[in-house]
mmCIF file of C-alpha atoms and ligand atoms in Angstrom:
data_model
loop_
_atom_site.group_PDB
_atom_site.id
_atom_site.type_symbol
_atom_site.label_atom_id
_atom_site.label_comp_id
_atom_site.label_asym_id
_atom_site.label_seq_id
_atom_site.Cartn_x
_atom_site.Cartn_y
_atom_site.Cartn_z
ATOM 1 C CA UNK A 68 -45.698 -38.903 -11.811
ATOM 2 C CA UNK A 69 -45.069 -39.470 -7.943
ATOM 3 C CA UNK A 70 -43.536 -37.092 -5.689
ATOM 4 C CA UNK A 71 -39.857 -37.401 -5.397
ATOM 5 C CA UNK A 72 -38.314 -37.544 -2.284
ATOM 6 C CA UNK A 73 -34.938 -35.317 -2.018
ATOM 7 C CA UNK A 74 -31.907 -37.096 -3.209
ATOM 8 C CA UNK A 75 -30.132 -36.042 -0.492
ATOM 9 C CA UNK A 76 -32.494 -37.226 1.999
ATOM 10 C CA UNK A 77 -32.655 -40.220 0.102
ATOM 11 C CA UNK A 78 -28.572 -41.138 0.706
ATOM 12 C CA UNK A 79 -29.208 -39.485 4.064
ATOM 13 C CA UNK A 80 -26.262 -37.260 3.884
ATOM 14 C CA UNK A 81 -26.268 -33.141 4.503
ATOM 15 C CA UNK A 82 -26.517 -31.472 0.636
ATOM 16 C CA UNK A 83 -22.658 -29.849 1.393
ATOM 17 C CA UNK A 84 -21.485 -33.489 1.317
ATOM 18 C CA UNK A 85 -18.196 -34.356 -0.268
ATOM 19 C CA UNK A 86 -17.848 -36.679 -3.102
ATOM 20 C CA UNK A 87 -16.094 -39.279 -1.118
ATOM 21 C CA UNK A 88 -19.512 -39.018 1.761
ATOM 22 C CA UNK A 89 -21.861 -39.322 -0.918
ATOM 23 C CA UNK A 90 -19.993 -43.015 -1.589
ATOM 24 C CA UNK A 91 -20.160 -43.869 1.715
ATOM 25 C CA UNK A 92 -23.619 -42.936 2.492
ATOM 26 C CA UNK A 93 -24.306 -44.993 -0.867
ATOM 27 C CA UNK A 94 -22.708 -48.049 -0.304
ATOM 28 C CA UNK A 95 -24.398 -48.099 3.027
ATOM 29 C CA UNK A 96 -27.514 -48.123 2.126
ATOM 30 C CA UNK A 97 -27.386 -49.690 -1.191
ATOM 31 C CA UNK A 98 -25.710 -52.158 1.455
ATOM 32 C CA UNK A 99 -28.877 -52.381 3.265
ATOM 33 C CA UNK A 100 -31.542 -51.512 0.584
ATOM 34 C CA UNK A 101 -30.022 -54.435 -2.146
ATOM 35 C CA UNK A 102 -32.265 -57.062 -3.541
ATOM 36 C CA UNK A 103 -30.398 -59.858 -2.375
ATOM 37 C CA UNK A 104 -30.463 -59.256 1.453
ATOM 38 C CA UNK A 105 -34.366 -58.505 1.026
ATOM 39 C CA UNK A 106 -35.687 -60.505 -0.950
ATOM 40 C CA UNK A 107 -39.359 -60.419 -2.295
ATOM 41 C CA UNK A 108 -39.517 -56.944 0.030
ATOM 42 C CA UNK A 109 -40.939 -54.767 -1.869
ATOM 43 C CA UNK A 110 -40.148 -51.748 0.321
ATOM 44 C CA UNK A 111 -36.604 -52.390 -0.068
ATOM 45 C CA UNK A 112 -36.352 -52.841 -3.795
ATOM 46 C CA UNK A 113 -38.163 -49.306 -4.138
ATOM 47 C CA UNK A 114 -35.952 -47.747 -1.716
ATOM 48 C CA UNK A 115 -32.836 -49.675 -3.651
ATOM 49 C CA UNK A 116 -33.985 -48.054 -6.841
ATOM 50 C CA UNK A 117 -34.172 -44.469 -4.802
ATOM 51 C CA UNK A 118 -30.500 -44.967 -3.570
ATOM 52 C CA UNK A 119 -29.425 -46.136 -6.660
ATOM 53 C CA UNK A 120 -31.575 -43.024 -8.908
ATOM 54 C CA UNK A 121 -30.431 -40.354 -6.126
ATOM 55 C CA UNK A 122 -26.319 -41.643 -6.749
ATOM 56 C CA UNK A 123 -26.696 -41.664 -10.085
ATOM 57 C CA UNK A 124 -27.174 -38.120 -10.123
ATOM 58 C CA UNK A 125 -25.192 -36.913 -7.310
ATOM 59 C CA UNK A 126 -22.375 -38.287 -7.721
ATOM 60 C CA UNK A 127 -21.911 -36.323 -11.335
ATOM 61 C CA UNK A 128 -20.772 -33.215 -11.007
ATOM 62 C CA UNK A 129 -22.998 -31.699 -13.532
ATOM 63 C CA UNK A 130 -25.554 -33.490 -12.880
ATOM 64 C CA UNK A 131 -25.412 -32.803 -9.388
ATOM 65 C CA UNK A 132 -24.951 -28.663 -10.025
ATOM 66 C CA UNK A 133 -28.402 -29.014 -11.756
ATOM 67 C CA UNK A 134 -29.799 -30.547 -9.162
ATOM 68 C CA UNK A 135 -29.238 -28.688 -6.930
ATOM 69 C CA UNK A 136 -30.371 -25.398 -9.316
ATOM 70 C CA UNK A 137 -33.609 -26.518 -10.508
ATOM 71 C CA UNK A 138 -34.261 -30.120 -8.138
ATOM 72 C CA UNK A 139 -36.086 -33.040 -9.688
ATOM 73 C CA UNK A 140 -37.764 -31.187 -12.348
ATOM 74 C CA UNK A 141 -33.679 -30.989 -13.838
ATOM 75 C CA UNK A 142 -34.047 -34.700 -15.208
ATOM 76 C CA UNK A 143 -37.729 -34.688 -15.493
ATOM 77 C CA UNK A 144 -39.695 -35.086 -19.625
ATOM 78 C CA UNK A 145 -36.759 -36.258 -21.445
ATOM 79 C CA UNK A 146 -34.448 -35.598 -18.735
ATOM 80 C CA UNK A 147 -31.172 -37.630 -17.362
ATOM 81 C CA UNK A 148 -33.065 -39.247 -14.393
ATOM 82 C CA UNK A 149 -35.011 -42.185 -16.392
ATOM 83 C CA UNK A 150 -37.022 -44.168 -14.286
ATOM 84 C CA UNK A 151 -36.754 -47.999 -12.943
ATOM 85 C CA UNK A 152 -33.548 -49.225 -12.517
ATOM 86 C CA UNK A 153 -31.908 -46.342 -14.685
ATOM 87 C CA UNK A 154 -29.999 -45.847 -12.139
ATOM 88 C CA UNK A 155 -27.928 -48.125 -12.464
ATOM 89 C CA UNK A 156 -25.920 -46.776 -15.912
ATOM 90 C CA UNK A 157 -21.872 -46.120 -14.927
ATOM 91 C CA UNK A 158 -20.757 -46.210 -12.088
ATOM 92 C CA UNK A 159 -23.119 -47.287 -9.743
ATOM 93 C CA UNK A 160 -23.024 -51.123 -11.090
ATOM 94 C CA UNK A 161 -19.217 -51.117 -10.351
ATOM 95 C CA UNK A 162 -20.068 -49.795 -6.992
ATOM 96 C CA UNK A 163 -22.077 -52.804 -6.124
ATOM 97 C CA UNK A 164 -20.264 -55.443 -6.928
ATOM 98 C CA UNK A 165 -16.952 -53.861 -5.851
ATOM 99 C CA UNK A 166 -19.026 -53.743 -2.757
ATOM 100 C CA UNK A 167 -20.386 -57.441 -2.416
ATOM 101 C CA UNK A 168 -16.910 -58.728 -3.481
ATOM 102 C CA UNK A 169 -15.759 -57.675 -0.329
ATOM 103 C CA UNK A 170 -18.476 -58.211 1.504
ATOM 104 C CA UNK A 171 -19.160 -62.057 0.300
ATOM 105 C CA UNK A 172 -15.014 -62.049 0.665
ATOM 106 C CA UNK A 173 -15.524 -63.088 -3.253
ATOM 107 C CA UNK A 174 -15.173 -61.716 -5.614
ATOM 108 C CA UNK A 175 -18.172 -60.339 -8.658
ATOM 109 C CA UNK A 176 -17.884 -58.023 -11.675
ATOM 110 C CA UNK A 177 -14.420 -59.578 -12.894
ATOM 111 C CA UNK A 178 -12.462 -56.653 -11.216
ATOM 112 C CA UNK A 179 -9.126 -59.041 -9.899
ATOM 113 C CA UNK A 180 -8.039 -60.362 -13.364
ATOM 114 C CA UNK A 181 -7.529 -63.530 -12.971
ATOM 115 C CA UNK A 182 -8.201 -67.258 -15.130
ATOM 116 C CA UNK A 183 -11.541 -69.032 -14.031
ATOM 117 C CA UNK A 184 -12.081 -70.714 -10.865
ATOM 118 C CA UNK A 185 -12.020 -74.968 -11.026
ATOM 119 C CA UNK A 186 -14.318 -76.640 -9.324
ATOM 120 C CA UNK A 187 -13.741 -80.669 -8.764
ATOM 121 C CA UNK A 188 -15.756 -82.828 -6.164
ATOM 122 C CA UNK A 189 -13.160 -85.631 -4.661
ATOM 123 C CA UNK A 190 -15.257 -88.385 -2.561
ATOM 124 C CA UNK A 191 -13.698 -89.631 0.636
ATOM 125 C CA UNK A 192 -15.080 -92.793 2.762
ATOM 126 C CA UNK A 193 -15.767 -91.850 6.437
ATOM 127 C CA UNK A 194 -12.526 -93.580 8.068
ATOM 128 C CA UNK A 195 -10.834 -91.425 5.150
ATOM 129 C CA UNK A 196 -12.414 -88.317 6.783
ATOM 130 C CA UNK A 197 -10.879 -89.243 10.179
ATOM 131 C CA UNK A 198 -7.498 -90.272 9.216
ATOM 132 C CA UNK A 199 -6.997 -87.421 6.986
ATOM 133 C CA UNK A 200 -6.061 -88.352 2.992
ATOM 134 C CA UNK A 201 -3.838 -87.220 0.316
ATOM 135 C CA UNK A 202 -6.299 -87.754 -2.799
ATOM 136 C CA UNK A 203 -4.750 -87.683 -6.642
ATOM 137 C CA UNK A 204 -7.541 -85.581 -8.950
ATOM 138 C CA UNK A 205 -7.561 -85.116 -12.211
ATOM 139 C CA UNK A 206 -8.676 -81.973 -13.403
ATOM 140 C CA UNK A 207 -8.676 -80.728 -17.156
ATOM 141 C CA UNK A 208 -7.748 -77.165 -16.927
ATOM 142 C CA UNK A 209 -6.196 -74.481 -18.750
ATOM 143 C CA UNK A 210 -2.369 -74.167 -18.488
ATOM 144 C CA UNK A 211 0.255 -71.287 -19.812
ATOM 145 C CA UNK A 212 1.095 -72.255 -23.628
ATOM 146 C CA UNK A 213 4.461 -74.104 -23.556
ATOM 147 C CA UNK A 214 5.515 -72.742 -27.095
ATOM 148 C CA UNK A 215 5.246 -69.160 -25.734
ATOM 149 C CA UNK A 216 5.204 -69.603 -22.129
ATOM 150 C CA UNK A 217 2.171 -68.366 -21.260
ATOM 151 C CA UNK A 218 2.668 -64.840 -23.397
ATOM 152 C CA UNK A 219 0.559 -66.041 -26.184
ATOM 153 C CA UNK A 220 2.858 -64.064 -28.995
ATOM 154 C CA UNK A 221 4.896 -65.865 -31.449
ATOM 155 C CA UNK A 222 7.169 -63.596 -31.467
ATOM 156 C CA UNK A 223 8.627 -61.749 -28.602
ATOM 157 C CA UNK A 224 9.167 -58.347 -30.013
ATOM 158 C CA UNK A 225 5.513 -58.061 -31.914
ATOM 159 C CA UNK A 226 3.979 -56.656 -28.715
ATOM 160 C CA UNK A 227 0.813 -56.736 -28.396
ATOM 161 C CA UNK A 228 -2.795 -54.383 -29.385
ATOM 162 C CA UNK A 229 -6.205 -53.524 -27.451
ATOM 163 C CA UNK A 230 -8.197 -55.971 -27.567
ATOM 164 C CA UNK A 231 -11.254 -56.010 -30.180
ATOM 165 C CA UNK A 232 -13.930 -57.246 -28.499
ATOM 166 C CA UNK A 233 -13.437 -55.487 -25.006
ATOM 167 C CA UNK A 234 -11.528 -52.040 -26.239
ATOM 168 C CA UNK A 235 -8.916 -52.370 -23.275
ATOM 169 C CA UNK A 236 -11.311 -52.701 -20.521
ATOM 170 C CA UNK A 237 -10.755 -56.191 -20.382
ATOM 171 C CA UNK A 238 -14.400 -57.449 -19.107
ATOM 172 C CA UNK A 239 -17.496 -57.049 -20.949
ATOM 173 C CA UNK A 240 -20.924 -56.117 -19.751
ATOM 174 C CA UNK A 241 -24.126 -58.966 -20.417
ATOM 175 C CA UNK A 242 -27.908 -58.607 -18.794
ATOM 176 C CA UNK A 243 -28.853 -61.942 -16.480
ATOM 177 C CA UNK A 244 -32.366 -61.190 -15.623
ATOM 178 C CA UNK A 245 -32.448 -58.136 -13.157
ATOM 179 C CA UNK A 246 -28.897 -56.753 -13.025
ATOM 180 C CA UNK A 247 -25.485 -56.097 -15.268
ATOM 181 C CA UNK A 248 -22.907 -58.569 -15.020
ATOM 182 C CA UNK A 249 -19.394 -58.043 -15.177
ATOM 183 C CA UNK A 250 -17.313 -60.694 -17.002
ATOM 184 C CA UNK A 251 -13.761 -61.054 -17.836
ATOM 185 C CA UNK A 252 -13.701 -60.794 -21.505
ATOM 186 C CA UNK A 253 -13.287 -63.608 -23.396
ATOM 187 C CA UNK A 254 -10.845 -62.577 -26.067
ATOM 188 C CA UNK A 255 -7.985 -61.086 -23.360
ATOM 189 C CA UNK A 256 -9.427 -62.732 -20.829
ATOM 190 C CA UNK A 257 -9.124 -59.486 -18.947
ATOM 191 C CA UNK A 258 -5.822 -58.100 -20.323
ATOM 192 C CA UNK A 259 -7.663 -55.891 -22.147
ATOM 193 C CA UNK A 260 -4.651 -56.421 -24.926
ATOM 194 C CA UNK A 261 -4.227 -59.352 -27.563
ATOM 195 C CA UNK A 262 -0.876 -59.990 -29.093
ATOM 196 C CA UNK A 263 0.144 -59.032 -32.825
ATOM 197 C CA UNK A 264 1.734 -62.235 -33.705
ATOM 198 C CA UNK A 265 -0.035 -64.279 -32.046
ATOM 199 C CA UNK A 266 1.057 -68.563 -30.986
ATOM 200 C CA UNK A 267 0.157 -70.894 -33.207
ATOM 201 C CA UNK A 268 0.251 -73.897 -30.124
ATOM 202 C CA UNK A 269 -2.312 -71.632 -28.171
ATOM 203 C CA UNK A 270 -3.658 -69.218 -30.809
ATOM 204 C CA UNK A 271 -2.646 -65.937 -28.824
ATOM 205 C CA UNK A 272 -4.806 -67.264 -25.508
ATOM 206 C CA UNK A 273 -1.405 -68.039 -23.722
ATOM 207 C CA UNK A 274 -2.650 -71.176 -22.643
ATOM 208 C CA UNK A 275 -3.322 -74.487 -23.951
ATOM 209 C CA UNK A 276 -6.461 -77.244 -22.457
ATOM 210 C CA UNK A 277 -4.616 -79.920 -20.464
ATOM 211 C CA UNK A 278 -4.925 -82.246 -17.697
ATOM 212 C CA UNK A 279 -3.674 -82.166 -14.872
ATOM 213 C CA UNK A 280 -2.981 -84.935 -11.258
ATOM 214 C CA UNK A 281 -2.852 -82.411 -8.363
ATOM 215 C CA UNK A 282 -2.668 -84.232 -5.373
ATOM 216 C CA UNK A 283 -5.419 -82.503 -3.043
ATOM 217 C CA UNK A 284 -4.226 -83.138 1.208
ATOM 218 C CA UNK A 285 -7.587 -83.136 2.615
ATOM 219 C CA UNK A 286 -6.544 -83.106 6.367
ATOM 220 C CA UNK A 287 -7.837 -85.463 9.544
ATOM 221 C CA UNK A 288 -11.661 -84.343 10.969
ATOM 222 C CA UNK A 289 -12.993 -83.517 7.298
ATOM 223 C CA UNK A 290 -17.000 -82.820 7.590
ATOM 224 C CA UNK A 291 -19.453 -83.645 4.414
ATOM 225 C CA UNK A 292 -19.681 -80.933 1.925
ATOM 226 C CA UNK A 293 -16.102 -78.850 3.059
ATOM 227 C CA UNK A 294 -14.912 -76.800 0.424
ATOM 228 C CA UNK A 295 -11.143 -76.327 0.107
ATOM 229 C CA UNK A 296 -9.366 -73.507 -2.169
ATOM 230 C CA UNK A 297 -6.325 -73.773 -3.286
ATOM 231 C CA UNK A 298 -4.783 -70.374 -4.697
ATOM 232 C CA UNK A 299 -3.929 -70.212 -8.034
ATOM 233 C CA UNK A 300 -4.654 -73.659 -8.793
ATOM 234 C CA UNK A 301 -7.439 -72.890 -11.056
ATOM 235 C CA UNK A 302 -7.193 -72.233 -14.691
ATOM 236 C CA UNK A 303 -3.648 -70.131 -15.996
ATOM 237 C CA UNK A 304 -5.443 -66.729 -17.410
ATOM 238 C CA UNK A 305 -2.419 -66.608 -20.253
ATOM 239 C CA UNK A 306 -0.681 -63.245 -21.199
ATOM 240 C CA UNK A 307 0.785 -63.045 -17.642
ATOM 241 C CA UNK A 308 -2.781 -62.703 -15.905
ATOM 242 C CA UNK A 309 -2.818 -64.735 -12.927
ATOM 243 C CA UNK A 310 -4.231 -68.040 -12.606
ATOM 244 C CA UNK A 311 -7.596 -69.054 -10.984
ATOM 245 C CA UNK A 312 -8.204 -70.792 -7.781
ATOM 246 C CA UNK A 313 -8.976 -74.848 -7.425
ATOM 247 C CA UNK A 314 -12.299 -75.613 -4.825
ATOM 248 C CA UNK A 315 -12.296 -79.036 -3.929
ATOM 249 C CA UNK A 316 -15.617 -80.214 -2.641
ATOM 250 C CA UNK A 317 -15.547 -82.787 -0.490
ATOM 251 C CA UNK A 318 -18.421 -85.418 -0.213
ATOM 252 C CA UNK A 319 -18.059 -88.200 2.913
ATOM 253 C CA UNK A 320 -19.521 -91.034 2.569
ATOM 254 C CA UNK A 321 -21.979 -92.701 4.993
ATOM 255 C CA UNK A 322 -20.900 -96.190 7.278
ATOM 256 C CA UNK A 323 -23.247 -99.650 8.241
ATOM 257 C CA UNK A 324 -21.830 -99.071 11.605
ATOM 258 C CA UNK A 325 -20.810 -95.341 12.338
ATOM 259 C CA UNK A 326 -22.694 -92.561 12.460
ATOM 260 C CA UNK A 327 -21.588 -89.420 13.011
ATOM 261 C CA UNK A 328 -22.305 -85.798 14.666
ATOM 262 C CA UNK A 329 -19.684 -83.553 14.169
ATOM 263 C CA UNK A 330 -16.480 -84.729 16.389
ATOM 264 C CA UNK A 331 -18.447 -87.400 17.378
ATOM 265 C CA UNK A 332 -19.080 -90.853 16.429
ATOM 266 C CA UNK A 333 -21.944 -93.314 17.603
ATOM 267 C CA UNK A 334 -22.032 -96.870 17.064
ATOM 268 C CA UNK A 335 -25.224 -99.248 17.684
ATOM 269 C CA UNK A 336 -24.545 -101.972 19.567
ATOM 270 C CA UNK A 337 -26.776 -104.700 19.936
ATOM 271 C CA UNK A 338 -27.047 -106.725 23.312
ATOM 272 C CA UNK A 339 -29.015 -109.694 24.037
ATOM 273 C CA UNK A 340 -31.391 -109.471 27.441
ATOM 274 C CA UNK A 341 -29.212 -111.827 29.107
ATOM 275 C CA UNK A 342 -25.838 -109.836 28.492
ATOM 276 C CA UNK A 343 -27.570 -106.465 29.542
ATOM 277 C CA UNK A 344 -29.430 -107.950 32.805
ATOM 278 C CA UNK A 345 -25.747 -109.869 33.800
ATOM 279 C CA UNK A 346 -23.245 -107.611 32.403
ATOM 280 C CA UNK A 347 -20.453 -108.834 30.067
ATOM 281 C CA UNK A 348 -17.563 -107.131 28.510
ATOM 282 C CA UNK A 349 -18.629 -106.291 24.659
ATOM 283 C CA UNK A 350 -16.005 -105.750 21.467
ATOM 284 C CA UNK A 351 -16.683 -102.735 19.589
ATOM 285 C CA UNK A 352 -14.570 -101.423 16.741
ATOM 286 C CA UNK A 353 -13.522 -97.834 16.435
ATOM 287 C CA UNK A 354 -13.248 -95.882 13.610
ATOM 288 C CA UNK A 355 -9.445 -96.272 13.634
ATOM 289 C CA UNK A 356 -9.377 -99.347 12.708
ATOM 290 C CA UNK A 357 -9.319 -101.161 15.711
ATOM 291 C CA UNK A 358 -11.085 -102.836 18.506
ATOM 292 C CA UNK A 359 -11.767 -102.302 21.909
ATOM 293 C CA UNK A 360 -13.139 -103.602 24.763
ATOM 294 C CA UNK A 361 -16.275 -101.935 27.098
ATOM 295 C CA UNK A 362 -18.150 -102.987 30.469
ATOM 296 C CA UNK A 363 -21.668 -103.653 30.151
ATOM 297 C CA UNK A 364 -22.670 -103.310 34.166
ATOM 298 C CA UNK A 365 -25.789 -105.374 34.892
ATOM 299 C CA UNK A 366 -28.957 -104.202 34.461
ATOM 300 C CA UNK A 367 -28.315 -101.631 31.472
ATOM 301 C CA UNK A 368 -31.187 -100.287 29.377
ATOM 302 C CA UNK A 369 -31.843 -99.722 26.105
ATOM 303 C CA UNK A 370 -30.460 -96.533 24.807
ATOM 304 C CA UNK A 371 -27.998 -96.534 27.236
ATOM 305 C CA UNK A 372 -24.704 -94.471 26.267
ATOM 306 C CA UNK A 373 -20.965 -95.295 27.188
ATOM 307 C CA UNK A 374 -18.585 -92.790 25.884
ATOM 308 C CA UNK A 375 -15.156 -93.754 25.116
ATOM 309 C CA UNK A 376 -13.062 -90.842 25.280
ATOM 310 C CA UNK A 377 -11.047 -89.006 22.393
ATOM 311 C CA UNK A 378 -11.474 -91.993 19.962
ATOM 312 C CA UNK A 379 -14.081 -89.539 17.697
ATOM 313 C CA UNK A 380 -13.043 -87.381 14.808
ATOM 314 C CA UNK A 381 -10.211 -84.723 15.299
ATOM 315 C CA UNK A 382 -11.332 -81.484 15.955
ATOM 316 C CA UNK A 383 -10.322 -79.021 12.575
ATOM 317 C CA UNK A 384 -7.827 -76.454 12.957
ATOM 318 C CA UNK A 385 -7.428 -77.504 16.880
ATOM 319 C CA UNK A 386 -6.269 -79.999 18.970
ATOM 320 C CA UNK A 387 -9.452 -81.144 20.454
ATOM 321 C CA UNK A 388 -10.503 -84.372 19.447
ATOM 322 C CA UNK A 389 -14.475 -85.665 19.451
ATOM 323 C CA UNK A 390 -15.426 -89.320 21.442
ATOM 324 C CA UNK A 391 -17.494 -92.500 20.618
ATOM 325 C CA UNK A 392 -21.033 -93.410 22.342
ATOM 326 C CA UNK A 393 -21.624 -96.985 22.198
ATOM 327 C CA UNK A 394 -25.547 -97.290 22.269
ATOM 328 C CA UNK A 395 -26.936 -99.919 23.466
ATOM 329 C CA UNK A 396 -30.139 -101.540 22.365
ATOM 330 C CA UNK A 397 -30.916 -104.370 24.360
ATOM 331 C CA UNK A 398 -32.597 -107.362 22.034
ATOM 332 C CA UNK A 399 -35.896 -109.655 23.169
ATOM 333 C CA UNK A 400 -35.137 -113.706 22.179
ATOM 334 C CA UNK A 401 -36.967 -115.182 19.703
ATOM 335 C CA UNK A 402 -37.153 -118.650 17.653
ATOM 336 C CA UNK A 403 -36.441 -119.866 21.645
ATOM 337 C CA UNK A 404 -35.904 -123.328 21.748
ATOM 338 C CA UNK A 405 -38.168 -126.040 24.101
ATOM 339 C CA UNK A 406 -34.807 -125.363 27.120
ATOM 340 C CA UNK A 407 -34.551 -121.820 26.651
ATOM 341 C CA UNK A 408 -38.658 -121.267 26.858
ATOM 342 C CA UNK A 409 -38.336 -123.675 29.978
ATOM 343 C CA UNK A 410 -35.922 -121.649 31.269
ATOM 344 C CA UNK A 411 -37.145 -118.051 30.562
ATOM 345 C CA UNK A 412 -40.872 -119.556 31.337
ATOM 346 C CA UNK A 413 -39.416 -120.494 35.245
ATOM 347 C CA UNK A 414 -37.938 -116.605 35.127
ATOM 348 C CA UNK A 415 -40.862 -115.120 34.431
ATOM 349 C CA UNK A 416 -42.800 -117.160 37.461
ATOM 350 C CA UNK A 417 -39.811 -115.546 39.469
ATOM 351 C CA UNK A 418 -39.989 -112.141 37.821
ATOM 352 C CA UNK A 419 -43.935 -112.040 38.057
ATOM 353 C CA UNK A 420 -43.637 -113.577 41.822
ATOM 354 C CA UNK A 421 -40.896 -110.522 42.412
ATOM 355 C CA UNK A 422 -43.412 -108.105 41.288
ATOM 356 C CA UNK A 423 -46.062 -109.045 43.290
ATOM 357 C CA UNK A 424 -43.983 -108.632 45.945
ATOM 358 C CA UNK A 425 -43.371 -105.079 44.641
ATOM 359 C CA UNK A 426 -39.585 -104.706 46.437
ATOM 360 C CA UNK A 427 -37.200 -106.053 43.442
ATOM 361 C CA UNK A 428 -38.015 -102.839 40.998
ATOM 362 C CA UNK A 429 -38.637 -99.489 42.363
ATOM 363 C CA UNK A 430 -39.197 -98.064 38.624
ATOM 364 C CA UNK A 431 -41.567 -100.899 38.171
ATOM 365 C CA UNK A 432 -43.327 -100.592 41.380
ATOM 366 C CA UNK A 433 -43.951 -97.233 40.989
ATOM 367 C CA UNK A 434 -45.650 -98.051 37.286
ATOM 368 C CA UNK A 435 -47.980 -101.056 38.873
ATOM 369 C CA UNK A 436 -48.813 -98.573 41.639
ATOM 370 C CA UNK A 437 -49.916 -95.910 39.336
ATOM 371 C CA UNK A 438 -51.870 -98.271 37.120
ATOM 372 C CA UNK A 439 -53.596 -99.463 40.190
ATOM 373 C CA UNK A 440 -54.256 -95.218 41.577
ATOM 374 C CA UNK A 441 -55.667 -95.389 37.534
ATOM 375 C CA UNK A 442 -57.757 -97.677 37.611
ATOM 376 C CA UNK A 443 -59.143 -96.741 41.063
ATOM 377 C CA UNK A 444 -59.725 -93.476 40.056
ATOM 378 C CA UNK A 445 -57.640 -91.395 41.901
HETATM 379 ZN ZN1 LIG B 589 -11.242 -57.813 -24.627
HETATM 380 ZN ZN1 LIG B 590 1.353 -70.162 -27.133
#
């Protein structure tokens, strides 16, 4: 067996540390080396095992006393230490999940007794995302039983008795790959108790399955992939347990005309070569369903943007608004009529002459000057 590091050193605490200080140190270290935060890092994994093993011993007064007297020898050769993930027994598990629940703002480990959360997907169009919309969604979920008002009991005087599945703990543990996972007990849904004289409609669970329609207010400016949480709109817990939450996943459709980038909207508008050269005024669609006119100055090039201030999406939780950008694409004419061809040939003759004089277009003048330099070997 490899030499073991001192348990106090592993947790980076004094030998005189109080139980509270140990717990704090353990949480800090476990968070730092948790496999979820260090995927594929074997050193961290090893360290995480050490931390758990150390805390598993030191948090127990008797084991700690034995360790203080005899060191690691107290737990070797059939002692209580155990290798691998033995450190996961007992309270260590709860502490980890509690801690990660806090950290991620979620809740793992079934500590909070509630009904299940419900997930629904809502699809809306880009215009609906622009204006915001109320969408009815159908949720197949458990609601409080109407016969027994959620108590689960046919006779309110019968009282209840300890749940046979979890023996009153309200939670059951199951191995899931590497981890022990704690879940709310399927029999009592976390209450730890079952009723003596169960209600016939819900068989004592206190909840029945029903389809419920909810109107979801989707705010203006919502982005694709946004998740909206409605607290307490999930499954009823039964037996006086809090209902779970409803999570609405919003997926926003695309558009043939508009491209969205955050709060800004882009619209690519084709322009005839002559319009771009001479300047014009064009009508463009706006995401709110209206139209507006945009002045295109003479000599506009492909790729130039024209900003329409405030015509974009509203920004969530703010009074700010994005802008709309008209992106111009100048189109080269094809399928020319004989007359058009004649006109363009005349135009080209004129343009070529101008080019020769290297006066009209300074940009092009620069380019042709560079070409001449290139061939002259400069
Ligand atoms: Zn139970
Ligand atoms: Zn019932």
